[in-house]
Short mmCIF file of C-alpha atoms in Angstrom, two decimals:
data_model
loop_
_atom_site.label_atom_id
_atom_site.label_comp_id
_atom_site.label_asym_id
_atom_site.label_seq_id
_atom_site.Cartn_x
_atom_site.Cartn_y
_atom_site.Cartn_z
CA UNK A 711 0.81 -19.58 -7.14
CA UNK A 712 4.36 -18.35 -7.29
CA UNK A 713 5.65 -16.10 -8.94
CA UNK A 714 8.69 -17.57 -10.49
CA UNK A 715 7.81 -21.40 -11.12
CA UNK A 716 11.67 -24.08 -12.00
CA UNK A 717 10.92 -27.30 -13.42
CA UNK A 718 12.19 -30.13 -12.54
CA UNK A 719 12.55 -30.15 -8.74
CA UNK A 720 15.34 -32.97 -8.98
CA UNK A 721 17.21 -34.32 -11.94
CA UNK A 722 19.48 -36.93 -11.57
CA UNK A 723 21.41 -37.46 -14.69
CA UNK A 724 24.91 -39.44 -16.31
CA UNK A 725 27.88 -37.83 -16.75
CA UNK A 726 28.20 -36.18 -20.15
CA UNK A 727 24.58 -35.55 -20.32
CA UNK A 728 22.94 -32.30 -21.43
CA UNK A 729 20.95 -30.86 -18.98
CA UNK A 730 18.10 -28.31 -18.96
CA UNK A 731 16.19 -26.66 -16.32
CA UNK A 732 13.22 -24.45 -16.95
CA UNK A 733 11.96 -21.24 -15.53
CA UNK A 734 8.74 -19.51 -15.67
CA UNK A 735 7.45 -16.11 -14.57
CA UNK A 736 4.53 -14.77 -13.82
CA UNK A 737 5.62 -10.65 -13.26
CA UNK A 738 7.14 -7.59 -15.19
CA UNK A 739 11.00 -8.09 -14.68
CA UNK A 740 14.20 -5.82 -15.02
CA UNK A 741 16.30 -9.01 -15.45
CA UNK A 742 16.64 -12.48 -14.39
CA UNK A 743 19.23 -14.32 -12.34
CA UNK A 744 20.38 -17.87 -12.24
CA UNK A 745 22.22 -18.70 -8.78
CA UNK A 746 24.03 -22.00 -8.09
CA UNK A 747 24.21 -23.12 -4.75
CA UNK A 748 26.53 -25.96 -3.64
CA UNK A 749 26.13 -27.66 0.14
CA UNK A 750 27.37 -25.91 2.82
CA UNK A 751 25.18 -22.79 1.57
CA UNK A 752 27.37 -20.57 -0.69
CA UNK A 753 25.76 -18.95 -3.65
CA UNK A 754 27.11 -18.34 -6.95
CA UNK A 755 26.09 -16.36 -9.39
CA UNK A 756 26.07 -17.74 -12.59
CA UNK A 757 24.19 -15.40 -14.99
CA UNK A 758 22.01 -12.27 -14.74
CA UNK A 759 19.78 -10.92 -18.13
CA UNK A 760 17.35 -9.56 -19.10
CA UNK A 761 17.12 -10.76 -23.24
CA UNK A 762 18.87 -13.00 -25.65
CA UNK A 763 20.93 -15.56 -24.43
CA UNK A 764 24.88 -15.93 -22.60
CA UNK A 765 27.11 -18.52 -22.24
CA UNK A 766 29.63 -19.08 -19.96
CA UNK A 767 32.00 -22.35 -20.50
CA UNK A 768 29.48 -25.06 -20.47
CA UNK A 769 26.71 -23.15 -19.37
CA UNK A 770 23.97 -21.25 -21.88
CA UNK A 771 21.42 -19.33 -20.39
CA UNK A 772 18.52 -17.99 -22.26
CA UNK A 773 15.45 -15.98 -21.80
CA UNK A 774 12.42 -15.65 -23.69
CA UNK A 775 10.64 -12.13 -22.33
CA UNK A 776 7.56 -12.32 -24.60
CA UNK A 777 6.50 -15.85 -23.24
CA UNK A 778 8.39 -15.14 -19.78
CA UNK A 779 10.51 -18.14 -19.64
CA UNK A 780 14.21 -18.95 -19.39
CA UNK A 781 16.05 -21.94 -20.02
CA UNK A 782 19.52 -22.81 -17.92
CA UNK A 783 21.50 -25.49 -20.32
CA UNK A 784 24.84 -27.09 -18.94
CA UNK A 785 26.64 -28.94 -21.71
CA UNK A 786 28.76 -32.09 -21.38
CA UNK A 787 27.33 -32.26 -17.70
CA UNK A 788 30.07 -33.29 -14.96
CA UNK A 789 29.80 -34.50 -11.72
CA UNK A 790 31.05 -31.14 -10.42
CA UNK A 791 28.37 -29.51 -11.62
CA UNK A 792 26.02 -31.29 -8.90
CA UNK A 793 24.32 -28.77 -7.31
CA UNK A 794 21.26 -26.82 -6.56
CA UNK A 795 20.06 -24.22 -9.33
CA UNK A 796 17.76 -21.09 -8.66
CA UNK A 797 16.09 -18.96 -10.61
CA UNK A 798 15.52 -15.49 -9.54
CA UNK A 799 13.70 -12.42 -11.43
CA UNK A 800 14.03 -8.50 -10.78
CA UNK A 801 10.69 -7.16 -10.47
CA UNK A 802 10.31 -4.25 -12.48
CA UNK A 803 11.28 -0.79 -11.03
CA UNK A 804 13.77 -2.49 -8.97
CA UNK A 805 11.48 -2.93 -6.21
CA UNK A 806 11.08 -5.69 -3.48
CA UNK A 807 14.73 -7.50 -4.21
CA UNK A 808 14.66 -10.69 -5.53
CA UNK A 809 12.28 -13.41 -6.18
CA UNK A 810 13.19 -16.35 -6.13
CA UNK A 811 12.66 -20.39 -7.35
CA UNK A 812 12.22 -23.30 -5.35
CA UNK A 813 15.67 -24.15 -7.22
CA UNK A 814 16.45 -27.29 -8.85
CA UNK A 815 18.53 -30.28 -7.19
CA UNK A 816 20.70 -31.69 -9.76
CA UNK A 817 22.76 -34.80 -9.03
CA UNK A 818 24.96 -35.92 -11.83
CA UNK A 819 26.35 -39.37 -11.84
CA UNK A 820 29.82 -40.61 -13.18
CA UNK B 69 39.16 -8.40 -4.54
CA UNK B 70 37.58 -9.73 -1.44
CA UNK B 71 34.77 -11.33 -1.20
CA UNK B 72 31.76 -10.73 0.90
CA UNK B 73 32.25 -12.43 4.22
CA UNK B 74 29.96 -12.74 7.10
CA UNK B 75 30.18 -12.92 10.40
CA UNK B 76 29.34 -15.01 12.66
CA UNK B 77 28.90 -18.13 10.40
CA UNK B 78 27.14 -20.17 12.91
CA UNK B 79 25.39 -18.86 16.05
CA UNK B 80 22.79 -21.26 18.49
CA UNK B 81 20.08 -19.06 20.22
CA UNK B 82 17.33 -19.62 22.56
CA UNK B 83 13.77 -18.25 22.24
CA UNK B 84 13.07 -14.79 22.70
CA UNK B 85 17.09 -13.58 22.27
CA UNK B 86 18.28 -11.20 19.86
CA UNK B 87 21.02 -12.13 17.72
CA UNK B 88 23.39 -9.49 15.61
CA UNK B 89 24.06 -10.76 12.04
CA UNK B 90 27.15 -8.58 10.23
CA UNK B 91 28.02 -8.32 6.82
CA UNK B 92 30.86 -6.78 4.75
CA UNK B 93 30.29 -6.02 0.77
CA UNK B 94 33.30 -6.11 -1.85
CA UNK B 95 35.28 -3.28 -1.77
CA UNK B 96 33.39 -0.78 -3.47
CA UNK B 97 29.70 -2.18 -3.94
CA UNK B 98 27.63 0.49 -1.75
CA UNK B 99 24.03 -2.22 -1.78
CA UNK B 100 24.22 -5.07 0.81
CA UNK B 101 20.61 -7.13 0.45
CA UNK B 102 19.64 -9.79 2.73
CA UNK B 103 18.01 -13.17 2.15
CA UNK B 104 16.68 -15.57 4.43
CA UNK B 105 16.85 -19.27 3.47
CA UNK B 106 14.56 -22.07 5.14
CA UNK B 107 13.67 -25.82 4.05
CA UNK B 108 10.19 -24.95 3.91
CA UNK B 109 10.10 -21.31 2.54
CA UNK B 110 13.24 -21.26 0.62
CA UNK B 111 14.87 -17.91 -0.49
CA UNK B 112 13.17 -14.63 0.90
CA UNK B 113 14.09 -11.03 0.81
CA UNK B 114 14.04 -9.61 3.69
CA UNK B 115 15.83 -6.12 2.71
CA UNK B 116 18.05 -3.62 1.15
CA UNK B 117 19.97 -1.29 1.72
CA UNK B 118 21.84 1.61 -0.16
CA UNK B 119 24.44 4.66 0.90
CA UNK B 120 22.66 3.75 4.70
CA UNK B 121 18.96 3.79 4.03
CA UNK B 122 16.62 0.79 3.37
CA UNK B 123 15.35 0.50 0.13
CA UNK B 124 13.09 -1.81 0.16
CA UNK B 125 11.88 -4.52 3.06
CA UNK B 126 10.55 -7.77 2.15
CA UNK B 127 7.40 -9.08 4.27
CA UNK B 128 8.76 -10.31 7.42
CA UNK B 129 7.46 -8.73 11.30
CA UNK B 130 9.50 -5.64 12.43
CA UNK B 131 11.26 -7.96 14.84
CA UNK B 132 13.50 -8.16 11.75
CA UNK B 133 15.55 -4.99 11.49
CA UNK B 134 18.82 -3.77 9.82
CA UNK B 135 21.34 -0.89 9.24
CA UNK B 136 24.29 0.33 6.69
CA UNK B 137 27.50 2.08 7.94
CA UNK B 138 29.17 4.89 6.36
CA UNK B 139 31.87 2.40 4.82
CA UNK B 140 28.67 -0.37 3.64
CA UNK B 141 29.05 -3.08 6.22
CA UNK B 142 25.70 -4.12 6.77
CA UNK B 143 24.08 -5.57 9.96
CA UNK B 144 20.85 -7.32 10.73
CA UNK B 145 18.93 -7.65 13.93
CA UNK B 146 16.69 -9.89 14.80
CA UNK B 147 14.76 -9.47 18.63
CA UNK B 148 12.49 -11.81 20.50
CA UNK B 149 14.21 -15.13 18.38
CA UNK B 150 11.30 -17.69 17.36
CA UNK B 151 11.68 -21.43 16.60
CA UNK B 152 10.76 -20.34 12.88
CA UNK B 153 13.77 -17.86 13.14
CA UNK B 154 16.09 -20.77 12.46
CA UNK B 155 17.82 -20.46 8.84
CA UNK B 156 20.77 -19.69 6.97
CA UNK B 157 20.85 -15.99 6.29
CA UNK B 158 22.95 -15.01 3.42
CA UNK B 159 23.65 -11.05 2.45
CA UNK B 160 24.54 -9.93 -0.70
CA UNK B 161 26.26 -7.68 -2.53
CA UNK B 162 26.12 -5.40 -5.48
CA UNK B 163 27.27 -2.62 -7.38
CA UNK B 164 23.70 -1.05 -8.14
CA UNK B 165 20.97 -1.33 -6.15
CA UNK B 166 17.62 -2.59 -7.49
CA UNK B 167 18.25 -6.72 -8.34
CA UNK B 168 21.27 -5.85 -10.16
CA UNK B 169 24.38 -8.47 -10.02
CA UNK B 170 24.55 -9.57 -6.86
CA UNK B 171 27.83 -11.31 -5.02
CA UNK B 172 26.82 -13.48 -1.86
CA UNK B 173 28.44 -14.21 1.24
CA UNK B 174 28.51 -17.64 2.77
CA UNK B 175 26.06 -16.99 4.83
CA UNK B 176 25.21 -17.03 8.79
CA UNK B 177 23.50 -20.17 9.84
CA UNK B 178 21.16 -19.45 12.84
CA UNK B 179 19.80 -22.35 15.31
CA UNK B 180 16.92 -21.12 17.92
CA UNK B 181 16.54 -23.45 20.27
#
């Protein structure tokens, strides 16, 4: 099993939309990332923490450490925002780099 | 500021080559990590590195090697190439070492043929 778990895979959603993508993990963290990654390769990141919740424009991010999930929430979704979304986790102690998601492919439609 | 850039971006191989990887942090961040990225695997760690020494190492065969100059540019080595070698490999950046923020560079897309 892996150790950090995104749900969906693929979303495909309408323009305006409010999206949410789901991470799980199954280790002692320091903090947890959320990457985007846009074709071609580049990575972004988007948001790193390690409790409560951030927001950045139209993006929340939240974490839940007791029940080891986070929660990546794009508001009033936009076609530019198509891309692929990764969750990655700090293992405790700093050790090992990061782990990372299988990401999730989100395509959204105008 | 400068981002991190890479060099080369693409490079073709044959089996059983070496290839050279290079990578330059933002101005200041002293931890260069590097990931390897694959359709089938997705993101792995392969290391870290900090003020010149490795950190930490990921699980991948010692053919897969790196090193840290005085001034943080980063390099990675890979010997006798495999078929399974192919992949983007992206380096990162960051302030701390440890996970902390990291800034990535576009990354270096290797083909072993």
């Amino acid at each position: 099993k892996n150790e950090v778990e995104q749900s969906p895979q693929n979303l495909t959603a309408q323009e305006g939309e409010f999206i949410t993508i789901n991470c799980s993990y199954s280790v002692g963290i320091s903090a947890l990332h959320w990457l985007q990654q846009h074709p071609g390769g580049g990575i972004v990141s988007l948001f790193m923490l390690s409790s409560g919740k951030k927001k950045h424009g139209r993006l929340i991010a939240t974490i839940n450490i007791q029940e080891k999930h986070s929660s990546l929430h794009i508001t009033a979704s936009h076609p530019r925002d198509s891309a692929v979304y990764i969750c990655a986790v700090s293992k405790g102690g700093g050790a090992d780099g990061l782990t990372f998601g299988k990401g999730t492919h989100l395509i959204i439609q105008p | 500021k400068a981002g991190v850039t890479q060099t080369p971006r693409y490079l073709i191989k044959t089996r059983g080559q070496q290839v050279t990887l290079s990578c330059s942090p933002i101005s200041g961040h002293r931890s260069v990590s590097w990931y390897q990225q694959t359709p089938g695997q997705g993101l792995q760690f392969l290391f870290e590195y900090f003020s010149e020494t490795q950190r930490n190492k990921g699980n991948f065969p010692g053919r897969f090697s790196g090193r840290q100059f005085s001034n943080s540019r980063s390099e990675m080595n890979v010997s006798t190439l495999e078929l399974g070698d192919s992949a983007l490999y992206l380096c990162a950046s960051s302030f701390t070492p440890g996970g902390g923020e990291q800034f990535f560079g576009p990354g270096t897309r290797l083909t072993v043929l």
